[in-house]
Amino acid sequence: MPARASESSFPARREFTLNRVLAAPRALVFRAFIEPERMKQWWAPPGFHILSCALDLREGGAWRMRIQSDETGAIQTEVGSYREISEPERLVFTHAWVRRDGSLTPTTLVTVTFAERGEGTEVRFTQSDFHSPEFCRSHEAGWNSSLEQLTKYAPRL
């Protein structure tokens, strides 16, 4: 009987990629990632809403988002900076959470590509450079739910 590989024998995942095909033109889907009013419709995971969104939309520019739990009222802040803005094909930015003491969690890198697929748009969302597999899995679950919300919102773009 062949030996079964245990999960620990595989390298720990430090990145993930999610794909969605949205029923909206590429230019509008790209705008949903860079316009605060559109971002408020989908960015925060279910059970949260966006309190504020500040974007300095240029390469090297900073972004800051505050989200609030609908259940507990807890506020979380996420921050980053733009590394690449190639509208409407590609968006690259850093991402970190602000801890209660004001320090940041380790920074990750997000790369989003937008490809025309007929009358719709394929979004490929990759987040990498995680410091732990657990943090990676947590972000994957959060972004998966947010991208599901974007998929539902896309026809109204």
PDB file of N, CA, C and O in Angstrom, residues 20-73:
ATOM      1  N   ARG A  20     -12.849  35.041 -10.926  1.00  0.00           N
ATOM      2  CA  ARG A  20     -14.283  35.261 -11.115  1.00  0.00           C
ATOM      3  C   ARG A  20     -14.496  35.804 -12.518  1.00  0.00           C
ATOM      4  O   ARG A  20     -13.684  36.590 -13.012  1.00  0.00           O
ATOM      5  N   VAL A  21     -15.603  35.425 -13.138  1.00  0.00           N
ATOM      6  CA  VAL A  21     -16.021  36.051 -14.382  1.00  0.00           C
ATOM      7  C   VAL A  21     -17.271  36.861 -14.052  1.00  0.00           C
ATOM      8  O   VAL A  21     -18.247  36.324 -13.525  1.00  0.00           O
ATOM      9  N   LEU A  22     -17.178  38.163 -14.320  1.00  0.00           N
ATOM     10  CA  LEU A  22     -18.243  39.093 -13.946  1.00  0.00           C
ATOM     11  C   LEU A  22     -19.010  39.574 -15.169  1.00  0.00           C
ATOM     12  O   LEU A  22     -18.426  39.780 -16.238  1.00  0.00           O
ATOM     13  N   ALA A  23     -20.286  39.803 -14.967  1.00  0.00           N
ATOM     14  CA  ALA A  23     -21.164  40.259 -16.047  1.00  0.00           C
ATOM     15  C   ALA A  23     -21.132  41.781 -16.140  1.00  0.00           C
ATOM     16  O   ALA A  23     -22.122  42.459 -15.860  1.00  0.00           O
ATOM     17  N   ALA A  24     -19.969  42.309 -16.501  1.00  0.00           N
ATOM     18  CA  ALA A  24     -19.800  43.762 -16.664  1.00  0.00           C
ATOM     19  C   ALA A  24     -18.556  44.006 -17.507  1.00  0.00           C
ATOM     20  O   ALA A  24     -17.624  43.190 -17.503  1.00  0.00           O
ATOM     21  N   PRO A  25     -18.512  45.129 -18.211  1.00  0.00           N
ATOM     22  CA  PRO A  25     -17.330  45.458 -19.017  1.00  0.00           C
ATOM     23  C   PRO A  25     -16.092  45.662 -18.148  1.00  0.00           C
ATOM     24  O   PRO A  25     -16.174  46.128 -17.009  1.00  0.00           O
ATOM     25  N   ARG A  26     -14.936  45.343 -18.709  1.00  0.00           N
ATOM     26  CA  ARG A  26     -13.671  45.426 -17.977  1.00  0.00           C
ATOM     27  C   ARG A  26     -13.425  46.801 -17.371  1.00  0.00           C
ATOM     28  O   ARG A  26     -12.999  46.912 -16.210  1.00  0.00           O
ATOM     29  N   ALA A  27     -13.680  47.869 -18.116  1.00  0.00           N
ATOM     30  CA  ALA A  27     -13.421  49.217 -17.596  1.00  0.00           C
ATOM     31  C   ALA A  27     -14.228  49.487 -16.329  1.00  0.00           C
ATOM     32  O   ALA A  27     -13.721  50.097 -15.377  1.00  0.00           O
ATOM     33  N   LEU A  28     -15.470  49.016 -16.278  1.00  0.00           N
ATOM     34  CA  LEU A  28     -16.304  49.253 -15.090  1.00  0.00           C
ATOM     35  C   LEU A  28     -15.886  48.368 -13.923  1.00  0.00           C
ATOM     36  O   LEU A  28     -15.928  48.800 -12.772  1.00  0.00           O
ATOM     37  N   VAL A  29     -15.480  47.145 -14.220  1.00  0.00           N
ATOM     38  CA  VAL A  29     -15.010  46.262 -13.140  1.00  0.00           C
ATOM     39  C   VAL A  29     -13.739  46.849 -12.532  1.00  0.00           C
ATOM     40  O   VAL A  29     -13.579  46.888 -11.304  1.00  0.00           O
ATOM     41  N   PHE A  30     -12.835  47.338 -13.369  1.00  0.00           N
ATOM     42  CA  PHE A  30     -11.622  47.982 -12.855  1.00  0.00           C
ATOM     43  C   PHE A  30     -12.002  49.150 -11.951  1.00  0.00           C
ATOM     44  O   PHE A  30     -11.448  49.313 -10.862  1.00  0.00           O
ATOM     45  N   ARG A  31     -12.974  49.965 -12.370  1.00  0.00           N
ATOM     46  CA  ARG A  31     -13.403  51.131 -11.578  1.00  0.00           C
ATOM     47  C   ARG A  31     -13.959  50.698 -10.211  1.00  0.00           C
ATOM     48  O   ARG A  31     -13.839  51.422  -9.231  1.00  0.00           O
ATOM     49  N   ALA A  32     -14.529  49.498 -10.159  1.00  0.00           N
ATOM     50  CA  ALA A  32     -15.064  49.001  -8.881  1.00  0.00           C
ATOM     51  C   ALA A  32     -13.964  48.763  -7.859  1.00  0.00           C
ATOM     52  O   ALA A  32     -14.236  48.672  -6.659  1.00  0.00           O
ATOM     53  N   PHE A  33     -12.712  48.697  -8.303  1.00  0.00           N
ATOM     54  CA  PHE A  33     -11.569  48.522  -7.403  1.00  0.00           C
ATOM     55  C   PHE A  33     -10.901  49.847  -7.030  1.00  0.00           C
ATOM     56  O   PHE A  33     -10.022  49.862  -6.174  1.00  0.00           O
ATOM     57  N   ILE A  34     -11.305  50.949  -7.671  1.00  0.00           N
ATOM     58  CA  ILE A  34     -10.597  52.212  -7.413  1.00  0.00           C
ATOM     59  C   ILE A  34     -11.519  53.393  -7.116  1.00  0.00           C
ATOM     60  O   ILE A  34     -11.026  54.483  -6.882  1.00  0.00           O
ATOM     61  N   GLU A  35     -12.822  53.179  -7.095  1.00  0.00           N
ATOM     62  CA  GLU A  35     -13.765  54.254  -6.774  1.00  0.00           C
ATOM     63  C   GLU A  35     -14.477  53.918  -5.469  1.00  0.00           C
ATOM     64  O   GLU A  35     -15.210  52.920  -5.389  1.00  0.00           O
ATOM     65  N   PRO A  36     -14.274  54.738  -4.427  1.00  0.00           N
ATOM     66  CA  PRO A  36     -14.839  54.434  -3.107  1.00  0.00           C
ATOM     67  C   PRO A  36     -16.336  54.118  -3.113  1.00  0.00           C
ATOM     68  O   PRO A  36     -16.766  53.194  -2.415  1.00  0.00           O
ATOM     69  N   GLU A  37     -17.131  54.834  -3.869  1.00  0.00           N
ATOM     70  CA  GLU A  37     -18.570  54.566  -3.860  1.00  0.00           C
ATOM     71  C   GLU A  37     -18.891  53.182  -4.403  1.00  0.00           C
ATOM     72  O   GLU A  37     -19.815  52.524  -3.931  1.00  0.00           O
ATOM     73  N   ARG A  38     -18.141  52.733  -5.383  1.00  0.00           N
ATOM     74  CA  ARG A  38     -18.339  51.371  -5.904  1.00  0.00           C
ATOM     75  C   ARG A  38     -17.751  50.340  -4.936  1.00  0.00           C
ATOM     76  O   ARG A  38     -18.329  49.271  -4.730  1.00  0.00           O
ATOM     77  N   MET A  39     -16.602  50.645  -4.346  1.00  0.00           N
ATOM     78  CA  MET A  39     -15.962  49.724  -3.411  1.00  0.00           C
ATOM     79  C   MET A  39     -16.865  49.440  -2.209  1.00  0.00           C
ATOM     80  O   MET A  39     -16.884  48.321  -1.695  1.00  0.00           O
ATOM     81  N   LYS A  40     -17.607  50.434  -1.782  1.00  0.00           N
ATOM     82  CA  LYS A  40     -18.496  50.263  -0.627  1.00  0.00           C
ATOM     83  C   LYS A  40     -19.563  49.208  -0.873  1.00  0.00           C
ATOM     84  O   LYS A  40     -20.128  48.668   0.069  1.00  0.00           O
ATOM     85  N   GLN A  41     -19.835  48.880  -2.125  1.00  0.00           N
ATOM     86  CA  GLN A  41     -20.859  47.901  -2.465  1.00  0.00           C
ATOM     87  C   GLN A  41     -20.389  46.449  -2.306  1.00  0.00           C
ATOM     88  O   GLN A  41     -21.215  45.543  -2.280  1.00  0.00           O
ATOM     89  N   TRP A  42     -19.059  46.248  -2.198  1.00  0.00           N
ATOM     90  CA  TRP A  42     -18.610  44.860  -2.204  1.00  0.00           C
ATOM     91  C   TRP A  42     -17.348  44.567  -1.397  1.00  0.00           C
ATOM     92  O   TRP A  42     -17.112  43.419  -1.004  1.00  0.00           O
ATOM     93  N   TRP A  43     -16.506  45.548  -1.124  1.00  0.00           N
ATOM     94  CA  TRP A  43     -15.167  45.294  -0.574  1.00  0.00           C
ATOM     95  C   TRP A  43     -15.194  44.587   0.780  1.00  0.00           C
ATOM     96  O   TRP A  43     -14.477  43.612   0.991  1.00  0.00           O
ATOM     97  N   ALA A  44     -15.990  45.061   1.696  1.00  0.00           N
ATOM     98  CA  ALA A  44     -16.017  44.463   3.035  1.00  0.00           C
ATOM     99  C   ALA A  44     -16.736  43.115   2.989  1.00  0.00           C
ATOM    100  O   ALA A  44     -17.714  42.955   2.258  1.00  0.00           O
ATOM    101  N   PRO A  45     -16.254  42.142   3.767  1.00  0.00           N
ATOM    102  CA  PRO A  45     -16.926  40.843   3.755  1.00  0.00           C
ATOM    103  C   PRO A  45     -18.330  40.938   4.356  1.00  0.00           C
ATOM    104  O   PRO A  45     -18.639  41.911   5.062  1.00  0.00           O
ATOM    105  N   PRO A  46     -19.188  39.955   4.103  1.00  0.00           N
ATOM    106  CA  PRO A  46     -20.532  39.978   4.686  1.00  0.00           C
ATOM    107  C   PRO A  46     -20.462  40.149   6.200  1.00  0.00           C
ATOM    108  O   PRO A  46     -19.579  39.594   6.856  1.00  0.00           O
ATOM    109  N   GLY A  47     -21.360  40.932   6.728  1.00  0.00           N
ATOM    110  CA  GLY A  47     -21.376  41.197   8.167  1.00  0.00           C
ATOM    111  C   GLY A  47     -20.566  42.423   8.551  1.00  0.00           C
ATOM    112  O   GLY A  47     -20.472  42.768   9.725  1.00  0.00           O
ATOM    113  N   PHE A  48     -19.967  43.090   7.564  1.00  0.00           N
ATOM    114  CA  PHE A  48     -19.193  44.310   7.778  1.00  0.00           C
ATOM    115  C   PHE A  48     -19.651  45.356   6.777  1.00  0.00           C
ATOM    116  O   PHE A  48     -20.184  45.025   5.728  1.00  0.00           O
ATOM    117  N   HIS A  49     -19.412  46.601   7.104  1.00  0.00           N
ATOM    118  CA  HIS A  49     -19.647  47.677   6.137  1.00  0.00           C
ATOM    119  C   HIS A  49     -18.493  48.669   6.217  1.00  0.00           C
ATOM    120  O   HIS A  49     -17.790  48.745   7.221  1.00  0.00           O
ATOM    121  N   ILE A  50     -18.310  49.411   5.135  1.00  0.00           N
ATOM    122  CA  ILE A  50     -17.211  50.366   5.063  1.00  0.00           C
ATOM    123  C   ILE A  50     -17.607  51.677   5.710  1.00  0.00           C
ATOM    124  O   ILE A  50     -18.634  52.267   5.377  1.00  0.00           O
ATOM    125  N   LEU A  51     -16.793  52.128   6.653  1.00  0.00           N
ATOM    126  CA  LEU A  51     -17.001  53.427   7.293  1.00  0.00           C
ATOM    127  C   LEU A  51     -16.341  54.540   6.492  1.00  0.00           C
ATOM    128  O   LEU A  51     -16.902  55.622   6.346  1.00  0.00           O
ATOM    129  N   SER A  52     -15.127  54.275   6.011  1.00  0.00           N
ATOM    130  CA  SER A  52     -14.412  55.288   5.235  1.00  0.00           C
ATOM    131  C   SER A  52     -13.442  54.614   4.291  1.00  0.00           C
ATOM    132  O   SER A  52     -12.989  53.496   4.536  1.00  0.00           O
ATOM    133  N   CYS A  53     -13.148  55.342   3.213  1.00  0.00           N
ATOM    134  CA  CYS A  53     -12.247  54.820   2.190  1.00  0.00           C
ATOM    135  C   CYS A  53     -11.489  56.014   1.615  1.00  0.00           C
ATOM    136  O   CYS A  53     -12.093  56.905   1.025  1.00  0.00           O
ATOM    137  N   ALA A  54     -10.176  56.049   1.829  1.00  0.00           N
ATOM    138  CA  ALA A  54      -9.339  57.135   1.310  1.00  0.00           C
ATOM    139  C   ALA A  54      -8.305  56.533   0.366  1.00  0.00           C
ATOM    140  O   ALA A  54      -7.567  55.623   0.753  1.00  0.00           O
ATOM    141  N   LEU A  55      -8.276  57.032  -0.867  1.00  0.00           N
ATOM    142  CA  LEU A  55      -7.369  56.499  -1.882  1.00  0.00           C
ATOM    143  C   LEU A  55      -6.557  57.620  -2.502  1.00  0.00           C
ATOM    144  O   LEU A  55      -7.121  58.613  -2.955  1.00  0.00           O
ATOM    145  N   ASP A  56      -5.243  57.475  -2.521  1.00  0.00           N
ATOM    146  CA  ASP A  56      -4.361  58.362  -3.280  1.00  0.00           C
ATOM    147  C   ASP A  56      -3.965  57.552  -4.514  1.00  0.00           C
ATOM    148  O   ASP A  56      -2.960  56.842  -4.520  1.00  0.00           O
ATOM    149  N   LEU A  57      -4.789  57.639  -5.535  1.00  0.00           N
ATOM    150  CA  LEU A  57      -4.725  56.741  -6.676  1.00  0.00           C
ATOM    151  C   LEU A  57      -3.615  57.118  -7.655  1.00  0.00           C
ATOM    152  O   LEU A  57      -3.838  57.720  -8.697  1.00  0.00           O
ATOM    153  N   ARG A  58      -2.392  56.753  -7.252  1.00  0.00           N
ATOM    154  CA  ARG A  58      -1.214  56.921  -8.100  1.00  0.00           C
ATOM    155  C   ARG A  58      -0.196  55.905  -7.610  1.00  0.00           C
ATOM    156  O   ARG A  58      -0.270  55.453  -6.460  1.00  0.00           O
ATOM    157  N   GLU A  59       0.704  55.506  -8.476  1.00  0.00           N
ATOM    158  CA  GLU A  59       1.732  54.563  -8.051  1.00  0.00           C
ATOM    159  C   GLU A  59       2.556  55.202  -6.935  1.00  0.00           C
ATOM    160  O   GLU A  59       3.014  56.330  -7.072  1.00  0.00           O
ATOM    161  N   GLY A  60       2.657  54.510  -5.818  1.00  0.00           N
ATOM    162  CA  GLY A  60       3.301  55.046  -4.622  1.00  0.00           C
ATOM    163  C   GLY A  60       2.313  55.691  -3.663  1.00  0.00           C
ATOM    164  O   GLY A  60       2.658  55.963  -2.517  1.00  0.00           O
ATOM    165  N   GLY A  61       1.091  55.924  -4.118  1.00  0.00           N
ATOM    166  CA  GLY A  61       0.066  56.539  -3.275  1.00  0.00           C
ATOM    167  C   GLY A  61      -0.497  55.546  -2.267  1.00  0.00           C
ATOM    168  O   GLY A  61      -0.547  54.340  -2.508  1.00  0.00           O
ATOM    169  N   ALA A  62      -0.925  56.081  -1.134  1.00  0.00           N
ATOM    170  CA  ALA A  62      -1.446  55.246  -0.056  1.00  0.00           C
ATOM    171  C   ALA A  62      -2.964  55.090  -0.165  1.00  0.00           C
ATOM    172  O   ALA A  62      -3.648  55.928  -0.745  1.00  0.00           O
ATOM    173  N   TRP A  63      -3.464  54.019   0.420  1.00  0.00           N
ATOM    174  CA  TRP A  63      -4.898  53.830   0.572  1.00  0.00           C
ATOM    175  C   TRP A  63      -5.179  53.389   2.001  1.00  0.00           C
ATOM    176  O   TRP A  63      -4.317  52.836   2.674  1.00  0.00           O
ATOM    177  N   ARG A  64      -6.394  53.691   2.480  1.00  0.00           N
ATOM    178  CA  ARG A  64      -6.787  53.359   3.853  1.00  0.00           C
ATOM    179  C   ARG A  64      -8.286  53.103   3.870  1.00  0.00           C
ATOM    180  O   ARG A  64      -9.062  53.904   3.343  1.00  0.00           O
ATOM    181  N   MET A  65      -8.680  52.000   4.474  1.00  0.00           N
ATOM    182  CA  MET A  65     -10.085  51.615   4.551  1.00  0.00           C
ATOM    183  C   MET A  65     -10.422  51.250   5.994  1.00  0.00           C
ATOM    184  O   MET A  65      -9.656  50.543   6.647  1.00  0.00           O
ATOM    185  N   ARG A  66     -11.555  51.748   6.467  1.00  0.00           N
ATOM    186  CA  ARG A  66     -12.040  51.375   7.799  1.00  0.00           C
ATOM    187  C   ARG A  66     -13.352  50.627   7.618  1.00  0.00           C
ATOM    188  O   ARG A  66     -14.266  51.126   6.958  1.00  0.00           O
ATOM    189  N   ILE A  67     -13.421  49.416   8.192  1.00  0.00           N
ATOM    190  CA  ILE A  67     -14.646  48.628   8.116  1.00  0.00           C
ATOM    191  C   ILE A  67     -15.144  48.350   9.531  1.00  0.00           C
ATOM    192  O   ILE A  67     -14.359  48.344  10.488  1.00  0.00           O
ATOM    193  N   GLN A  68     -16.455  48.137   9.647  1.00  0.00           N
ATOM    194  CA  GLN A  68     -17.059  47.929  10.959  1.00  0.00           C
ATOM    195  C   GLN A  68     -17.929  46.683  10.933  1.00  0.00           C
ATOM    196  O   GLN A  68     -18.688  46.457   9.978  1.00  0.00           O
ATOM    197  N   SER A  69     -17.845  45.898  12.009  1.00  0.00           N
ATOM    198  CA  SER A  69     -18.678  44.713  12.166  1.00  0.00           C
ATOM    199  C   SER A  69     -20.112  45.143  12.461  1.00  0.00           C
ATOM    200  O   SER A  69     -20.349  45.947  13.368  1.00  0.00           O
ATOM    201  N   ASP A  70     -21.067  44.601  11.723  1.00  0.00           N
ATOM    202  CA  ASP A  70     -22.474  44.898  11.979  1.00  0.00           C
ATOM    203  C   ASP A  70     -22.934  44.280  13.293  1.00  0.00           C
ATOM    204  O   ASP A  70     -23.817  44.808  13.948  1.00  0.00           O
ATOM    205  N   GLU A  71     -22.309  43.185  13.690  1.00  0.00           N
ATOM    206  CA  GLU A  71     -22.715  42.464  14.898  1.00  0.00           C
ATOM    207  C   GLU A  71     -22.133  43.079  16.170  1.00  0.00           C
ATOM    208  O   GLU A  71     -22.845  43.326  17.135  1.00  0.00           O
ATOM    209  N   THR A  72     -20.824  43.355  16.171  1.00  0.00           N
ATOM    210  CA  THR A  72     -20.170  43.811  17.406  1.00  0.00           C
ATOM    211  C   THR A  72     -19.834  45.293  17.415  1.00  0.00           C
ATOM    212  O   THR A  72     -19.534  45.850  18.461  1.00  0.00           O
ATOM    213  N   GLY A  73     -19.826  45.916  16.254  1.00  0.00           N
ATOM    214  CA  GLY A  73     -19.434  47.326  16.167  1.00  0.00           C
ATOM    215  C   GLY A  73     -17.927  47.529  16.120  1.00  0.00           C
ATOM    216  O   GLY A  73     -17.454  48.660  16.017  1.00  0.00           O
TER     217      GLY A  73
END
